[in-house]
Amino acid sequence: MGDEKHLAEAIGERQRLVAIAYRMLGTTGEAEDAVQETYTRWYRMTEPDRDRIVNPQAWLTRVLGRVCLDMLGTARARREHYVGEWLPEPLPAGYFSSGSTAADPLDQVTLDDSVSSALLVVLEALTPPERVAFVLHDVFALPFDEIGRIVGRSAPAVRQLATTARRRIREARDRAVSRTEHNAVVEAFAAACHAGDLAALTRILDPAVELRSDGGGFVSAARRPVYGADRVGRFLLGALAKQPETEVEILETTDGAAFALRRDGAVTGIVNLNVVDGRVRDVWMMLNPEKLLQWHA
């Protein structure tokens, strides 16, 4: 009975574990791999060993943290061989809210903010220990001494890791706009693109705007970032002109309003905008079909 109880508790943790792993790794595929490895280690134990685990949730979280830490350590080397730009996987709004207790729409926005492309791009710039410390403490409220056992550092050292990560993230978030302003800029951006109006589009773009496009080597995409309002504007209008069969639809992602690119009804791309001070600072184009699987449901 004890093993059956622990098994049920372990299985019930799956959604939470995937949510943690996605924030650490940036794609649902890698998150699922990390969770699968965590469960593999659980099932490898003997029944008496599992019975000695008082808190399966804590055990699974600790092991998952170590698995993700190892994966983050090799991710940078793998991405050196990645074809073109690497971007985190965009997700539909409310992707991880199923089963949550967030009844207030504002609480839902907070949930989405913690898995937004804007946050994940900043997290990519952190060291693996900083990322693990921030996600586990600031998002999932694990105590520093527990995180220390995962990253192999003292609780004060982990506290410092989280403080450093929090400062870098706060700098990015301080420039963020409300969802209402974000969505208004998205609509103006869509209108300018639809009209093919380069002048109107460049007025919406920050002079230092950066466009990054992730095709993963599977589809055609810009291999390097495109910089500057004029170049980005021309790139976007040129891309749309070359694909007249592609339909552009505004929908909700974890970043707020964004764009789906559809061809024959299937989603072939998701375009997210990062809006700062009323203008588009970043354009993130996800074209890699392996990172669009959640949009085919």
PDB file of N, CA and C in Angstrom, residues 66-164:
ATOM      1  N   ARG A  66      18.468  18.624 -10.627  1.00  0.00           N
ATOM      2  CA  ARG A  66      19.800  18.161 -11.017  1.00  0.00           C
ATOM      3  C   ARG A  66      19.846  17.779 -12.484  1.00  0.00           C
ATOM      4  N   VAL A  67      18.778  17.128 -12.963  1.00  0.00           N
ATOM      5  CA  VAL A  67      18.717  16.754 -14.377  1.00  0.00           C
ATOM      6  C   VAL A  67      18.744  18.008 -15.252  1.00  0.00           C
ATOM      7  N   CYS A  68      17.939  19.002 -14.894  1.00  0.00           N
ATOM      8  CA  CYS A  68      17.897  20.247 -15.673  1.00  0.00           C
ATOM      9  C   CYS A  68      19.229  20.979 -15.613  1.00  0.00           C
ATOM     10  N   LEU A  69      19.878  20.973 -14.452  1.00  0.00           N
ATOM     11  CA  LEU A  69      21.180  21.618 -14.313  1.00  0.00           C
ATOM     12  C   LEU A  69      22.185  20.990 -15.266  1.00  0.00           C
ATOM     13  N   ASP A  70      22.174  19.657 -15.346  1.00  0.00           N
ATOM     14  CA  ASP A  70      23.068  18.957 -16.273  1.00  0.00           C
ATOM     15  C   ASP A  70      22.731  19.306 -17.725  1.00  0.00           C
ATOM     16  N   MET A  71      21.426  19.349 -18.044  1.00  0.00           N
ATOM     17  CA  MET A  71      21.018  19.663 -19.418  1.00  0.00           C
ATOM     18  C   MET A  71      21.386  21.095 -19.793  1.00  0.00           C
ATOM     19  N   LEU A  72      21.241  22.020 -18.844  1.00  0.00           N
ATOM     20  CA  LEU A  72      21.628  23.411 -19.109  1.00  0.00           C
ATOM     21  C   LEU A  72      23.128  23.524 -19.346  1.00  0.00           C
ATOM     22  N   GLY A  73      23.884  22.687 -18.646  1.00  0.00           N
ATOM     23  CA  GLY A  73      25.333  22.726 -18.799  1.00  0.00           C
ATOM     24  C   GLY A  73      25.797  22.324 -20.183  1.00  0.00           C
ATOM     25  N   THR A  74      25.028  21.452 -20.847  1.00  0.00           N
ATOM     26  CA  THR A  74      25.389  21.012 -22.198  1.00  0.00           C
ATOM     27  C   THR A  74      24.645  21.788 -23.277  1.00  0.00           C
ATOM     28  N   ALA A  75      23.608  22.544 -22.878  1.00  0.00           N
ATOM     29  CA  ALA A  75      22.775  23.230 -23.875  1.00  0.00           C
ATOM     30  C   ALA A  75      23.572  24.251 -24.675  1.00  0.00           C
ATOM     31  N   ARG A  76      24.452  24.992 -24.007  1.00  0.00           N
ATOM     32  CA  ARG A  76      25.200  26.021 -24.723  1.00  0.00           C
ATOM     33  C   ARG A  76      26.113  25.408 -25.771  1.00  0.00           C
ATOM     34  N   ALA A  77      26.699  24.266 -25.445  1.00  0.00           N
ATOM     35  CA  ALA A  77      27.549  23.589 -26.430  1.00  0.00           C
ATOM     36  C   ALA A  77      26.719  23.109 -27.612  1.00  0.00           C
ATOM     37  N   ARG A  78      25.511  22.571 -27.320  1.00  0.00           N
ATOM     38  CA  ARG A  78      24.645  22.102 -28.406  1.00  0.00           C
ATOM     39  C   ARG A  78      24.211  23.264 -29.295  1.00  0.00           C
ATOM     40  N   ARG A  79      23.961  24.414 -28.679  1.00  0.00           N
ATOM     41  CA  ARG A  79      23.448  25.539 -29.457  1.00  0.00           C
ATOM     42  C   ARG A  79      24.523  26.204 -30.304  1.00  0.00           C
ATOM     43  N   GLU A  80      25.795  25.884 -30.026  1.00  0.00           N
ATOM     44  CA  GLU A  80      26.842  26.362 -30.910  1.00  0.00           C
ATOM     45  C   GLU A  80      26.717  25.728 -32.290  1.00  0.00           C
ATOM     46  N   HIS A  81      26.096  24.559 -32.337  1.00  0.00           N
ATOM     47  CA  HIS A  81      25.908  23.851 -33.606  1.00  0.00           C
ATOM     48  C   HIS A  81      24.475  23.993 -34.125  1.00  0.00           C
ATOM     49  N   TYR A  82      23.669  24.769 -33.434  1.00  0.00           N
ATOM     50  CA  TYR A  82      22.286  24.991 -33.855  1.00  0.00           C
ATOM     51  C   TYR A  82      22.290  25.822 -35.123  1.00  0.00           C
ATOM     52  N   VAL A  83      21.429  25.473 -36.061  1.00  0.00           N
ATOM     53  CA  VAL A  83      21.375  26.199 -37.325  1.00  0.00           C
ATOM     54  C   VAL A  83      20.598  27.497 -37.121  1.00  0.00           C
ATOM     55  N   GLY A  84      21.284  28.633 -37.242  1.00  0.00           N
ATOM     56  CA  GLY A  84      20.623  29.925 -37.071  1.00  0.00           C
ATOM     57  C   GLY A  84      20.425  30.288 -35.611  1.00  0.00           C
ATOM     58  N   GLU A  85      19.471  31.170 -35.375  1.00  0.00           N
ATOM     59  CA  GLU A  85      19.185  31.673 -34.031  1.00  0.00           C
ATOM     60  C   GLU A  85      18.360  30.660 -33.233  1.00  0.00           C
ATOM     61  N   TRP A  86      18.649  30.547 -31.915  1.00  0.00           N
ATOM     62  CA  TRP A  86      17.852  29.703 -31.013  1.00  0.00           C
ATOM     63  C   TRP A  86      16.940  30.609 -30.200  1.00  0.00           C
ATOM     64  N   LEU A  87      15.647  30.272 -30.185  1.00  0.00           N
ATOM     65  CA  LEU A  87      14.683  31.004 -29.372  1.00  0.00           C
ATOM     66  C   LEU A  87      13.901  30.023 -28.505  1.00  0.00           C
ATOM     67  N   PRO A  88      13.420  30.468 -27.334  1.00  0.00           N
ATOM     68  CA  PRO A  88      12.561  29.600 -26.521  1.00  0.00           C
ATOM     69  C   PRO A  88      11.241  29.338 -27.240  1.00  0.00           C
ATOM     70  N   GLU A  89      10.625  28.238 -26.896  1.00  0.00           N
ATOM     71  CA  GLU A  89       9.376  27.828 -27.542  1.00  0.00           C
ATOM     72  C   GLU A  89       8.199  28.676 -27.059  1.00  0.00           C
ATOM     73  N   PRO A  90       7.480  29.341 -27.960  1.00  0.00           N
ATOM     74  CA  PRO A  90       6.302  30.124 -27.548  1.00  0.00           C
ATOM     75  C   PRO A  90       5.132  29.204 -27.234  1.00  0.00           C
ATOM     76  N   LEU A  91       4.311  29.607 -26.265  1.00  0.00           N
ATOM     77  CA  LEU A  91       3.192  28.763 -25.840  1.00  0.00           C
ATOM     78  C   LEU A  91       1.885  29.538 -25.860  1.00  0.00           C
ATOM     79  N   PRO A  92       0.769  28.840 -26.051  1.00  0.00           N
ATOM     80  CA  PRO A  92      -0.548  29.502 -25.973  1.00  0.00           C
ATOM     81  C   PRO A  92      -0.785  30.050 -24.571  1.00  0.00           C
ATOM     82  N   ALA A  93      -1.561  31.115 -24.485  1.00  0.00           N
ATOM     83  CA  ALA A  93      -1.904  31.694 -23.184  1.00  0.00           C
ATOM     84  C   ALA A  93      -2.542  30.643 -22.292  1.00  0.00           C
ATOM     85  N   GLY A  94      -2.162  30.634 -21.028  1.00  0.00           N
ATOM     86  CA  GLY A  94      -2.757  29.706 -20.074  1.00  0.00           C
ATOM     87  C   GLY A  94      -2.306  28.269 -20.219  1.00  0.00           C
ATOM     88  N   TYR A  95      -1.202  28.030 -20.918  1.00  0.00           N
ATOM     89  CA  TYR A  95      -0.760  26.655 -21.191  1.00  0.00           C
ATOM     90  C   TYR A  95      -0.571  25.835 -19.922  1.00  0.00           C
ATOM     91  N   PHE A  96       0.008  26.443 -18.886  1.00  0.00           N
ATOM     92  CA  PHE A  96       0.286  25.715 -17.654  1.00  0.00           C
ATOM     93  C   PHE A  96      -0.741  25.981 -16.561  1.00  0.00           C
ATOM     94  N   SER A  97      -1.864  26.618 -16.909  1.00  0.00           N
ATOM     95  CA  SER A  97      -2.825  26.986 -15.870  1.00  0.00           C
ATOM     96  C   SER A  97      -3.812  25.888 -15.541  1.00  0.00           C
ATOM     97  N   SER A  98      -3.859  24.835 -16.343  1.00  0.00           N
ATOM     98  CA  SER A  98      -4.813  23.750 -16.086  1.00  0.00           C
ATOM     99  C   SER A  98      -4.557  23.156 -14.710  1.00  0.00           C
ATOM    100  N   GLY A  99      -5.583  23.145 -13.901  1.00  0.00           N
ATOM    101  CA  GLY A  99      -5.467  22.592 -12.553  1.00  0.00           C
ATOM    102  C   GLY A  99      -4.960  23.588 -11.531  1.00  0.00           C
ATOM    103  N   SER A 100      -4.666  24.826 -11.969  1.00  0.00           N
ATOM    104  CA  SER A 100      -4.194  25.833 -11.020  1.00  0.00           C
ATOM    105  C   SER A 100      -5.384  26.431 -10.275  1.00  0.00           C
ATOM    106  N   THR A 101      -5.063  27.180  -9.234  1.00  0.00           N
ATOM    107  CA  THR A 101      -6.120  27.810  -8.434  1.00  0.00           C
ATOM    108  C   THR A 101      -6.286  29.282  -8.796  1.00  0.00           C
ATOM    109  N   ALA A 102      -5.682  29.704  -9.908  1.00  0.00           N
ATOM    110  CA  ALA A 102      -5.752  31.111 -10.304  1.00  0.00           C
ATOM    111  C   ALA A 102      -7.099  31.423 -10.935  1.00  0.00           C
ATOM    112  N   ALA A 103      -8.015  31.964 -10.121  1.00  0.00           N
ATOM    113  CA  ALA A 103      -9.337  32.308 -10.632  1.00  0.00           C
ATOM    114  C   ALA A 103      -9.368  33.739 -11.156  1.00  0.00           C
ATOM    115  N   ASP A 104      -8.546  34.592 -10.574  1.00  0.00           N
ATOM    116  CA  ASP A 104      -8.502  35.992 -10.979  1.00  0.00           C
ATOM    117  C   ASP A 104      -7.731  36.121 -12.293  1.00  0.00           C
ATOM    118  N   PRO A 105      -8.268  36.837 -13.289  1.00  0.00           N
ATOM    119  CA  PRO A 105      -7.537  37.029 -14.546  1.00  0.00           C
ATOM    120  C   PRO A 105      -6.154  37.634 -14.346  1.00  0.00           C
ATOM    121  N   LEU A 106      -6.001  38.504 -13.337  1.00  0.00           N
ATOM    122  CA  LEU A 106      -4.699  39.082 -13.072  1.00  0.00           C
ATOM    123  C   LEU A 106      -3.710  38.016 -12.609  1.00  0.00           C
ATOM    124  N   ASP A 107      -4.202  37.034 -11.844  1.00  0.00           N
ATOM    125  CA  ASP A 107      -3.345  35.932 -11.440  1.00  0.00           C
ATOM    126  C   ASP A 107      -2.916  35.120 -12.655  1.00  0.00           C
ATOM    127  N   GLN A 108      -3.811  34.970 -13.630  1.00  0.00           N
ATOM    128  CA  GLN A 108      -3.482  34.242 -14.844  1.00  0.00           C
ATOM    129  C   GLN A 108      -2.382  34.962 -15.624  1.00  0.00           C
ATOM    130  N   VAL A 109      -2.461  36.289 -15.671  1.00  0.00           N
ATOM    131  CA  VAL A 109      -1.410  37.054 -16.335  1.00  0.00           C
ATOM    132  C   VAL A 109      -0.072  36.800 -15.659  1.00  0.00           C
ATOM    133  N   THR A 110      -0.072  36.729 -14.322  1.00  0.00           N
ATOM    134  CA  THR A 110       1.168  36.457 -13.587  1.00  0.00           C
ATOM    135  C   THR A 110       1.716  35.090 -13.947  1.00  0.00           C
ATOM    136  N   LEU A 111       0.832  34.095 -14.046  1.00  0.00           N
ATOM    137  CA  LEU A 111       1.263  32.764 -14.453  1.00  0.00           C
ATOM    138  C   LEU A 111       1.889  32.796 -15.834  1.00  0.00           C
ATOM    139  N   ASP A 112       1.245  33.479 -16.777  1.00  0.00           N
ATOM    140  CA  ASP A 112       1.764  33.560 -18.137  1.00  0.00           C
ATOM    141  C   ASP A 112       3.083  34.323 -18.176  1.00  0.00           C
ATOM    142  N   ASP A 113       3.199  35.375 -17.377  1.00  0.00           N
ATOM    143  CA  ASP A 113       4.440  36.143 -17.359  1.00  0.00           C
ATOM    144  C   ASP A 113       5.637  35.271 -17.005  1.00  0.00           C
ATOM    145  N   SER A 114       5.415  34.280 -16.142  1.00  0.00           N
ATOM    146  CA  SER A 114       6.526  33.440 -15.697  1.00  0.00           C
ATOM    147  C   SER A 114       6.936  32.416 -16.744  1.00  0.00           C
ATOM    148  N   VAL A 115       6.206  32.333 -17.860  1.00  0.00           N
ATOM    149  CA  VAL A 115       6.611  31.452 -18.968  1.00  0.00           C
ATOM    150  C   VAL A 115       6.618  32.234 -20.286  1.00  0.00           C
ATOM    151  N   SER A 116       6.677  33.553 -20.210  1.00  0.00           N
ATOM    152  CA  SER A 116       6.665  34.364 -21.420  1.00  0.00           C
ATOM    153  C   SER A 116       8.002  34.276 -22.146  1.00  0.00           C
ATOM    154  N   SER A 117       7.957  34.507 -23.457  1.00  0.00           N
ATOM    155  CA  SER A 117       9.194  34.540 -24.239  1.00  0.00           C
ATOM    156  C   SER A 117      10.123  35.623 -23.713  1.00  0.00           C
ATOM    157  N   ALA A 118       9.543  36.757 -23.310  1.00  0.00           N
ATOM    158  CA  ALA A 118      10.349  37.867 -22.813  1.00  0.00           C
ATOM    159  C   ALA A 118      11.185  37.439 -21.605  1.00  0.00           C
ATOM    160  N   LEU A 119      10.579  36.699 -20.671  1.00  0.00           N
ATOM    161  CA  LEU A 119      11.321  36.234 -19.502  1.00  0.00           C
ATOM    162  C   LEU A 119      12.317  35.143 -19.892  1.00  0.00           C
ATOM    163  N   LEU A 120      11.894  34.209 -20.721  1.00  0.00           N
ATOM    164  CA  LEU A 120      12.765  33.091 -21.078  1.00  0.00           C
ATOM    165  C   LEU A 120      14.003  33.548 -21.840  1.00  0.00           C
ATOM    166  N   VAL A 121      13.861  34.590 -22.654  1.00  0.00           N
ATOM    167  CA  VAL A 121      15.027  35.132 -23.351  1.00  0.00           C
ATOM    168  C   VAL A 121      16.037  35.680 -22.339  1.00  0.00           C
ATOM    169  N   VAL A 122      15.552  36.358 -21.295  1.00  0.00           N
ATOM    170  CA  VAL A 122      16.446  36.867 -20.250  1.00  0.00           C
ATOM    171  C   VAL A 122      17.080  35.703 -19.488  1.00  0.00           C
ATOM    172  N   LEU A 123      16.287  34.675 -19.193  1.00  0.00           N
ATOM    173  CA  LEU A 123      16.811  33.524 -18.455  1.00  0.00           C
ATOM    174  C   LEU A 123      17.939  32.835 -19.226  1.00  0.00           C
ATOM    175  N   GLU A 124      17.884  32.892 -20.564  1.00  0.00           N
ATOM    176  CA  GLU A 124      18.924  32.266 -21.377  1.00  0.00           C
ATOM    177  C   GLU A 124      20.292  32.890 -21.123  1.00  0.00           C
ATOM    178  N   ALA A 125      20.305  34.151 -20.686  1.00  0.00           N
ATOM    179  CA  ALA A 125      21.575  34.842 -20.455  1.00  0.00           C
ATOM    180  C   ALA A 125      22.170  34.529 -19.085  1.00  0.00           C
ATOM    181  N   LEU A 126      21.416  33.841 -18.222  1.00  0.00           N
ATOM    182  CA  LEU A 126      21.905  33.500 -16.887  1.00  0.00           C
ATOM    183  C   LEU A 126      22.780  32.256 -16.944  1.00  0.00           C
ATOM    184  N   THR A 127      23.616  32.082 -15.918  1.00  0.00           N
ATOM    185  CA  THR A 127      24.345  30.826 -15.790  1.00  0.00           C
ATOM    186  C   THR A 127      23.367  29.733 -15.368  1.00  0.00           C
ATOM    187  N   PRO A 128      23.668  28.451 -15.634  1.00  0.00           N
ATOM    188  CA  PRO A 128      22.751  27.387 -15.202  1.00  0.00           C
ATOM    189  C   PRO A 128      22.401  27.429 -13.717  1.00  0.00           C
ATOM    190  N   PRO A 129      23.375  27.612 -12.802  1.00  0.00           N
ATOM    191  CA  PRO A 129      22.990  27.686 -11.378  1.00  0.00           C
ATOM    192  C   PRO A 129      22.089  28.880 -11.068  1.00  0.00           C
ATOM    193  N   GLU A 130      22.327  30.040 -11.718  1.00  0.00           N
ATOM    194  CA  GLU A 130      21.468  31.198 -11.492  1.00  0.00           C
ATOM    195  C   GLU A 130      20.047  30.913 -11.956  1.00  0.00           C
ATOM    196  N   ARG A 131      19.925  30.266 -13.094  1.00  0.00           N
ATOM    197  CA  ARG A 131      18.591  29.974 -13.633  1.00  0.00           C
ATOM    198  C   ARG A 131      17.849  29.004 -12.731  1.00  0.00           C
ATOM    199  N   VAL A 132      18.530  27.962 -12.289  1.00  0.00           N
ATOM    200  CA  VAL A 132      17.895  26.979 -11.407  1.00  0.00           C
ATOM    201  C   VAL A 132      17.479  27.643 -10.098  1.00  0.00           C
ATOM    202  N   ALA A 133      18.361  28.465  -9.538  1.00  0.00           N
ATOM    203  CA  ALA A 133      18.047  29.137  -8.271  1.00  0.00           C
ATOM    204  C   ALA A 133      16.843  30.054  -8.421  1.00  0.00           C
ATOM    205  N   PHE A 134      16.794  30.839  -9.496  1.00  0.00           N
ATOM    206  CA  PHE A 134      15.684  31.769  -9.688  1.00  0.00           C
ATOM    207  C   PHE A 134      14.369  31.020  -9.878  1.00  0.00           C
ATOM    208  N   VAL A 135      14.351  30.030 -10.766  1.00  0.00           N
ATOM    209  CA  VAL A 135      13.103  29.315 -11.061  1.00  0.00           C
ATOM    210  C   VAL A 135      12.584  28.601  -9.823  1.00  0.00           C
ATOM    211  N   LEU A 136      13.462  27.887  -9.135  1.00  0.00           N
ATOM    212  CA  LEU A 136      13.004  27.096  -7.990  1.00  0.00           C
ATOM    213  C   LEU A 136      12.623  27.967  -6.791  1.00  0.00           C
ATOM    214  N   HIS A 137      13.332  29.076  -6.586  1.00  0.00           N
ATOM    215  CA  HIS A 137      13.004  29.909  -5.424  1.00  0.00           C
ATOM    216  C   HIS A 137      11.931  30.941  -5.739  1.00  0.00           C
ATOM    217  N   ASP A 138      12.134  31.744  -6.774  1.00  0.00           N
ATOM    218  CA  ASP A 138      11.226  32.867  -7.025  1.00  0.00           C
ATOM    219  C   ASP A 138       9.903  32.439  -7.652  1.00  0.00           C
ATOM    220  N   VAL A 139       9.917  31.361  -8.417  1.00  0.00           N
ATOM    221  CA  VAL A 139       8.683  30.909  -9.068  1.00  0.00           C
ATOM    222  C   VAL A 139       8.006  29.801  -8.273  1.00  0.00           C
ATOM    223  N   PHE A 140       8.803  28.862  -7.730  1.00  0.00           N
ATOM    224  CA  PHE A 140       8.205  27.710  -7.048  1.00  0.00           C
ATOM    225  C   PHE A 140       8.481  27.665  -5.549  1.00  0.00           C
ATOM    226  N   ALA A 141       9.076  28.728  -5.013  1.00  0.00           N
ATOM    227  CA  ALA A 141       9.179  28.946  -3.557  1.00  0.00           C
ATOM    228  C   ALA A 141       9.931  27.860  -2.812  1.00  0.00           C
ATOM    229  N   LEU A 142      10.918  27.209  -3.445  1.00  0.00           N
ATOM    230  CA  LEU A 142      11.750  26.263  -2.709  1.00  0.00           C
ATOM    231  C   LEU A 142      12.734  27.030  -1.834  1.00  0.00           C
ATOM    232  N   PRO A 143      13.009  26.543  -0.623  1.00  0.00           N
ATOM    233  CA  PRO A 143      13.962  27.218   0.258  1.00  0.00           C
ATOM    234  C   PRO A 143      15.391  27.098  -0.276  1.00  0.00           C
ATOM    235  N   PHE A 144      16.228  28.049   0.086  1.00  0.00           N
ATOM    236  CA  PHE A 144      17.587  28.092  -0.441  1.00  0.00           C
ATOM    237  C   PHE A 144      18.417  26.873  -0.049  1.00  0.00           C
ATOM    238  N   ASP A 145      18.208  26.358   1.165  1.00  0.00           N
ATOM    239  CA  ASP A 145      19.010  25.196   1.556  1.00  0.00           C
ATOM    240  C   ASP A 145      18.671  23.982   0.694  1.00  0.00           C
ATOM    241  N   GLU A 146      17.404  23.837   0.298  1.00  0.00           N
ATOM    242  CA  GLU A 146      17.013  22.730  -0.572  1.00  0.00           C
ATOM    243  C   GLU A 146      17.624  22.899  -1.962  1.00  0.00           C
ATOM    244  N   ILE A 147      17.599  24.136  -2.474  1.00  0.00           N
ATOM    245  CA  ILE A 147      18.204  24.387  -3.788  1.00  0.00           C
ATOM    246  C   ILE A 147      19.712  24.166  -3.721  1.00  0.00           C
ATOM    247  N   GLY A 148      20.311  24.490  -2.576  1.00  0.00           N
ATOM    248  CA  GLY A 148      21.744  24.266  -2.407  1.00  0.00           C
ATOM    249  C   GLY A 148      22.124  22.811  -2.592  1.00  0.00           C
ATOM    250  N   ARG A 149      21.266  21.899  -2.133  1.00  0.00           N
ATOM    251  CA  ARG A 149      21.541  20.473  -2.313  1.00  0.00           C
ATOM    252  C   ARG A 149      21.461  20.072  -3.784  1.00  0.00           C
ATOM    253  N   ILE A 150      20.726  20.835  -4.572  1.00  0.00           N
ATOM    254  CA  ILE A 150      20.599  20.544  -6.011  1.00  0.00           C
ATOM    255  C   ILE A 150      21.819  21.047  -6.772  1.00  0.00           C
ATOM    256  N   VAL A 151      22.228  22.291  -6.490  1.00  0.00           N
ATOM    257  CA  VAL A 151      23.327  22.898  -7.256  1.00  0.00           C
ATOM    258  C   VAL A 151      24.689  22.693  -6.602  1.00  0.00           C
ATOM    259  N   GLY A 152      24.696  22.062  -5.418  1.00  0.00           N
ATOM    260  CA  GLY A 152      25.969  21.783  -4.757  1.00  0.00           C
ATOM    261  C   GLY A 152      26.627  23.008  -4.151  1.00  0.00           C
ATOM    262  N   ARG A 153      25.819  23.922  -3.607  1.00  0.00           N
ATOM    263  CA  ARG A 153      26.365  25.138  -3.003  1.00  0.00           C
ATOM    264  C   ARG A 153      25.658  25.394  -1.678  1.00  0.00           C
ATOM    265  N   SER A 154      26.249  26.280  -0.870  1.00  0.00           N
ATOM    266  CA  SER A 154      25.649  26.601   0.417  1.00  0.00           C
ATOM    267  C   SER A 154      24.401  27.454   0.209  1.00  0.00           C
ATOM    268  N   ALA A 155      23.548  27.514   1.241  1.00  0.00           N
ATOM    269  CA  ALA A 155      22.336  28.328   1.151  1.00  0.00           C
ATOM    270  C   ALA A 155      22.659  29.801   0.908  1.00  0.00           C
ATOM    271  N   PRO A 156      23.670  30.402   1.598  1.00  0.00           N
ATOM    272  CA  PRO A 156      24.005  31.807   1.295  1.00  0.00           C
ATOM    273  C   PRO A 156      24.467  32.001  -0.146  1.00  0.00           C
ATOM    274  N   ALA A 157      25.212  31.030  -0.672  1.00  0.00           N
ATOM    275  CA  ALA A 157      25.675  31.137  -2.057  1.00  0.00           C
ATOM    276  C   ALA A 157      24.500  31.082  -3.021  1.00  0.00           C
ATOM    277  N   VAL A 158      23.518  30.225  -2.720  1.00  0.00           N
ATOM    278  CA  VAL A 158      22.336  30.124  -3.578  1.00  0.00           C
ATOM    279  C   VAL A 158      21.512  31.400  -3.486  1.00  0.00           C
ATOM    280  N   ARG A 159      21.424  31.959  -2.296  1.00  0.00           N
ATOM    281  CA  ARG A 159      20.713  33.231  -2.130  1.00  0.00           C
ATOM    282  C   ARG A 159      21.328  34.305  -3.035  1.00  0.00           C
ATOM    283  N   GLN A 160      22.671  34.312  -3.106  1.00  0.00           N
ATOM    284  CA  GLN A 160      23.349  35.288  -3.954  1.00  0.00           C
ATOM    285  C   GLN A 160      23.082  35.026  -5.431  1.00  0.00           C
ATOM    286  N   LEU A 161      23.033  33.747  -5.811  1.00  0.00           N
ATOM    287  CA  LEU A 161      22.702  33.392  -7.195  1.00  0.00           C
ATOM    288  C   LEU A 161      21.325  33.936  -7.571  1.00  0.00           C
ATOM    289  N   ALA A 162      20.364  33.714  -6.679  1.00  0.00           N
ATOM    290  CA  ALA A 162      19.000  34.169  -6.947  1.00  0.00           C
ATOM    291  C   ALA A 162      18.929  35.695  -6.989  1.00  0.00           C
ATOM    292  N   THR A 163      19.691  36.351  -6.125  1.00  0.00           N
ATOM    293  CA  THR A 163      19.695  37.818  -6.105  1.00  0.00           C
ATOM    294  C   THR A 163      20.250  38.372  -7.416  1.00  0.00           C
ATOM    295  N   THR A 164      21.336  37.783  -7.901  1.00  0.00           N
ATOM    296  CA  THR A 164      21.925  38.218  -9.167  1.00  0.00           C
ATOM    297  C   THR A 164      20.944  38.014 -10.320  1.00  0.00           C
TER     298      THR A 164
END
